């Protein structure tokens, strides 16, 4: 093992409220989220008893608890997502609806601060007995929602509920108190978020304590006892500082690592840094699909063995892709390396985005990379974590676009927007970003520092897929080479100065490592951040897996502003004379028309005469 | 073995006289060839006795034969090249100098037509005894020069000499006459050229007979007797129709295959077609460098075993790269497949072009892909085939740019130019091509058919390196997919209609097949048709082979209009913190400054943490 010293860059998260998304790709999607997805999710939460569970727990309504023990979390996640959409435009009607729900939540909180409607109503005597029962998972989502709603509206009601809950946890758990290894991580990152909003140190310290509890034999409950699950299922098999490999349930693992990355920003514990680096490599280099999807198996909703990346049976839960973005965003802030923002981008345009229909009201829980035509988005799930994760992930993308450094700013994602940013030393600068990304690699940035001639470092992410680029300021070519994946421009910026970054965005033929059995003899097409697939709709003359393409074929690239919300297709020649062409669409856009087969990894035609004589 | 039916397309060669090169890349080079290289070669031929050998053989001058027995050929080749340069601009002074040389050549021809000054002067009794003594090789070059000079000037003197010589051959050799397997092929393709110029069928038939003589035990002479050479050295080991693999001396092999491709256009013999396809695959897929260089070994100036592609000791004779272009141009005409024009392009911008200095007066015979700094271009060679091949190859590139089909035209190379073209059915069309190729993938073609609304097929080559492209006519995107590597546009063209082809031209990271031992763990950079190298001049902080680069690094692409004749450099970050960047220049441009190391295949830095924990 080589030990590398990892410098902690400690970049600053930019609040989603500082960034106004204005482009043609994301802005319309955010409008759909606001108009349709939030509405759909609120209606489903209402219809499935998720909201009335709170009223019932509070005694405001008669009736039994309905649904799964983690259903509270969905309500919290919709509130969090709805809060982000308020950034687009305040909405008194929506806010009053949310406020009413928040009142019910507050009412359902027990006098000591405890809050989990399942246990309050169904099994109060079983509180804190089975660590898999999502009590703190629910609580974590409440805290995230509370912070978001407070930041979006300035309203403290839910934040106070969250603090009372956190204080309740703090009274029960911690050094010298009782043990707890939460079965579904989430609380750790949420407590750090609550700490950041309230500056109460006890919250991040509780998060650290919860992390340190893991892997030490404290876990108790159904899954620990079942031999087919065991502690590795919920990352309770080794102390977190000793983690080497990603195991178990994918979403839980990602939330754990995100929490570790949050905590180590404050704790500075180098053992955590090393563990995060190790497990990141293991996840990304051996256990991630080309789409950014993770967790191949339906059995444990998670990881199996290295390079096990089947296509048709790929589980790739939408939540896992989103959680992968959460973790990688935090890794980017911690280490200041663009390779983590590359993964965020990969999820944004592929693995996570595929989870939602263009209409915004149908969802994938499972995101395979191949389908015979029998896998479709639906309106809701019994366990509906994915829709309610999409509804909070997508409207928050503003925070992934820009980042603050000690003496400058970072452009992490190329999304047309306007942002009011601040360096660590307090210098203010407004950035206007214009681009047709992801369809075009040209990005125009106009900077307006508050004080003219302001010495500010501006770092531009050079995406990992990009091999060639040119950079100019005010029309003049400037030389800049990437360090940690960033092109840094440092000068006394004048107001209105224009930076033009031109990224080569060719069509790429992708092959996996030879170890990935499922993709041997197959290729995929990628262009910029977009992974492509073939759908039956555009290729009706072909049958599932009954075709092949030559990697050496030229690809015709065409943008269709009206097709599936506007997208760029790729087209290649058929393999046989007079055969119709093969057309590819972005993977995220599949299954938005009539059902049919879909393939990401295409059998490669043998166009090599080499062994033929 | 799979038998594929190969359709013979029989495209038409466009005379170099119909194409005016007007771009910024080739036009200045052709001016240098005309002004400097032709002059240098003529002076060297004069100074080394190559020209006076003719005067001496004719009895016009006292003295001994000087130099090697193939020295006549250099004079012919310079005349051929000078003839091509007259296309740029007629030049009475140069023509009168050439006419004077031609007079000497004519005077040196023996009464029966025989012409080889070495044998006339030194060993008349040994004529036609050793088949390796280049008698017909010299004759072939005379024929090529004669046809070129006739086409450029309309003057017949040299053409008559060539015909008398061909008739002399025809009187001695052929069915029922004596056997002959020429040791250095060249006569075969020259006889077909003479046939095309004179329409005398006996010339191509003699070429066919000469091809059929090979591999049947008729070869006699020094090389056949020496065990280290043997018949395979000059492709006399198997009958040409049975050839499976490329063997022996690289230039001879290429000239042979070029001659076969010429002859089969007339003969239509399918066994030749199959043999050409087989040996092309074997050459290109197992025995060609990334630069298009062929023939790795100094020992036989040729081929060794499959995948033997050492870099520092690469022989890669300039003539072999040029001959590879000759052969592939003919394959393109025969089969109408762009993959052959890809090889022509590869030689034009890399393997062949590296043979000449930017100044036009220094030459490489040997083109390694790595050098410690001890390999330099020189002014002339004792065996000077390479300079005199460059002087005839480069000014003739007009004929590689366009091709005629039965009912249309083909744009094979993207070189700014104006061409008056004709389809097989006689329709005339003028094409104006504007492009910054090879630095930019944007090509604008303006067509002017003689008759408006003329239904003409226009095929645009989609280079093999190009993965993504867009095509428009009159500003409107049009859909076209490649067939055999060509995008075909068929319509009633109006005069002045503009076709815009935009080829993605990203920086590519190239790896060889695993079988190529010399390049394991190494990568090369390519952009469009240009293969890059690192030279010490731009990387003085590095030592030969003492560095590595990461394939994942972004590459800064910048054009320098003043550097080395104007070129685009690639720059990547150093591997160590604070290390200066690494700069790449096009391979063709190396060794035009102070001596220093050069590398095409760079050790790949291990940026994979995969096996590191």
Coordinates of C-alpha atoms in Angstrom, one line a residue, chain A residues 1-2 4 244-245 277-278 281-282 285-286 307 339 462 464 466-471 477-483 504-509 513 515 527 551-559 571-574 577-578 581-582 607-613, chain B residues 1-2 4 244-245 277-278 281-282 285-286 307 339 462 464 466-471 477-483 504-509 513 515 527 551-559 571-574 577-578 581-582 607-613:
Chain A
X1 CA 0.0 0.0 0.0
X2 CA 1.3 3.4 -0.9
X4 CA -0.2 9.5 -0.1
X244 CA -11.2 -0.7 2.6
X245 CA -14.1 -1.8 0.4
X277 CA -9.8 7.6 -0.4
X278 CA -9.6 3.8 -0.4
X281 CA -11.2 4.0 -5.5
X282 CA -12.8 0.7 -4.8
X285 CA -12.8 1.7 -10.2
X286 CA -14.4 -1.6 -9.7
X307 CA -16.6 -6.1 -11.5
X339 CA -12.5 13.8 -10.3
X462 CA -11.7 20.2 -17.0
X464 CA -12.4 13.9 -17.1
X466 CA -12.4 16.0 -22.1
X467 CA -9.0 15.4 -23.8
X468 CA -8.5 18.7 -25.7
X469 CA -9.5 22.2 -24.9
X470 CA -8.7 25.9 -25.5
X471 CA -9.2 28.8 -23.2
X477 CA -5.9 32.6 -26.0
X478 CA -4.4 31.9 -22.6
X479 CA -2.3 29.0 -21.5
X480 CA -3.6 27.0 -18.6
X481 CA -3.0 23.4 -17.6
X482 CA -5.1 21.4 -15.3
X483 CA -4.0 20.7 -11.7
X504 CA -13.6 19.2 -27.3
X505 CA -16.8 17.1 -27.1
X506 CA -16.2 14.2 -29.5
X507 CA -18.2 11.0 -29.7
X508 CA -16.3 8.5 -27.6
X509 CA -16.4 4.7 -28.0
X513 CA -11.9 -3.2 -18.2
X515 CA -12.6 -7.9 -15.8
X527 CA -20.4 12.3 -25.9
X551 CA -16.5 0.9 -33.2
X552 CA -14.8 2.4 -36.3
X553 CA -17.9 3.8 -37.8
X554 CA -18.3 7.5 -38.0
X555 CA -21.2 8.8 -36.0
X556 CA -23.6 11.5 -37.2
X557 CA -24.4 14.0 -34.5
X558 CA -27.6 15.9 -34.7
X559 CA -29.5 18.1 -32.2
X571 CA -26.6 7.8 -35.6
X572 CA -24.4 5.1 -37.1
X573 CA -24.7 3.1 -40.3
X574 CA -26.2 -0.3 -40.2
X577 CA -25.9 -3.2 -47.0
X578 CA -29.2 -1.2 -47.3
X581 CA -29.2 3.3 -39.6
X582 CA -28.9 2.7 -35.8
X607 CA -14.7 -5.5 -38.4
X608 CA -11.3 -6.9 -38.0
X609 CA -10.1 -9.2 -40.7
X610 CA -7.0 -9.9 -38.7
X611 CA -7.6 -13.5 -37.8
X612 CA -9.6 -14.1 -40.9
X613 CA -7.0 -15.7 -43.2
Chain B
X1 CA -11.0 -18.2 -44.1
X2 CA -14.0 -16.2 -44.9
X4 CA -15.8 -11.9 -49.1
X244 CA -0.7 -14.1 -47.7
X245 CA 1.8 -12.1 -45.8
X277 CA -7.0 -7.8 -49.5
X278 CA -5.1 -10.4 -47.5
X281 CA -4.8 -6.6 -43.7
X282 CA -1.5 -8.3 -42.8
X285 CA -3.1 -4.6 -38.9
X286 CA 0.1 -6.2 -37.8
X307 CA 3.9 -6.9 -34.2
X339 CA -9.8 3.0 -45.4
X462 CA -15.1 10.4 -43.3
X464 CA -11.2 6.7 -39.9
X466 CA -13.2 10.8 -36.9
X467 CA -16.0 9.5 -34.6
X468 CA -18.5 12.4 -34.8
X469 CA -19.5 14.7 -37.5
X470 CA -22.2 17.0 -38.9
X471 CA -22.9 17.8 -42.5
X477 CA -28.2 20.1 -41.6
X478 CA -28.4 17.0 -43.8
X479 CA -28.4 13.4 -42.7
X480 CA -25.8 11.2 -44.3
X481 CA -24.2 8.0 -43.0
X482 CA -20.9 6.6 -44.2
X483 CA -20.8 3.7 -46.5
X504 CA -14.9 16.3 -34.6
X505 CA -11.1 16.6 -34.2
X506 CA -10.4 15.7 -30.6
X507 CA -7.1 14.8 -29.0
X508 CA -6.9 11.1 -29.0
X509 CA -4.9 8.9 -26.6
X513 CA -2.6 -3.9 -29.5
X515 CA 0.9 -7.9 -29.0
X527 CA -5.3 14.8 -33.2
X551 CA -3.7 9.4 -20.3
X552 CA -6.5 11.1 -18.3
X553 CA -4.9 14.5 -18.4
X554 CA -6.6 17.2 -20.4
X555 CA -4.6 18.5 -23.3
X556 CA -4.3 22.2 -24.1
X557 CA -4.5 22.7 -27.8
X558 CA -2.9 25.8 -29.3
X559 CA -2.0 26.8 -32.8
X571 CA 0.5 20.6 -23.9
X572 CA -0.2 18.5 -20.9
X573 CA 0.5 19.0 -17.2
X574 CA 3.7 17.7 -15.7
X577 CA 3.7 19.3 -8.6
X578 CA 5.4 22.5 -9.9
X581 CA 4.3 21.2 -18.7
X582 CA 5.1 18.7 -21.4
X607 CA -2.7 7.1 -12.3
X608 CA -4.7 4.2 -11.3
X609 CA -5.0 3.6 -7.6
X610 CA -6.7 0.3 -8.3
X611 CA -4.1 -2.1 -7.1
X612 CA -2.8 0.2 -4.5
X613 CA -4.5 -1.0 -1.4

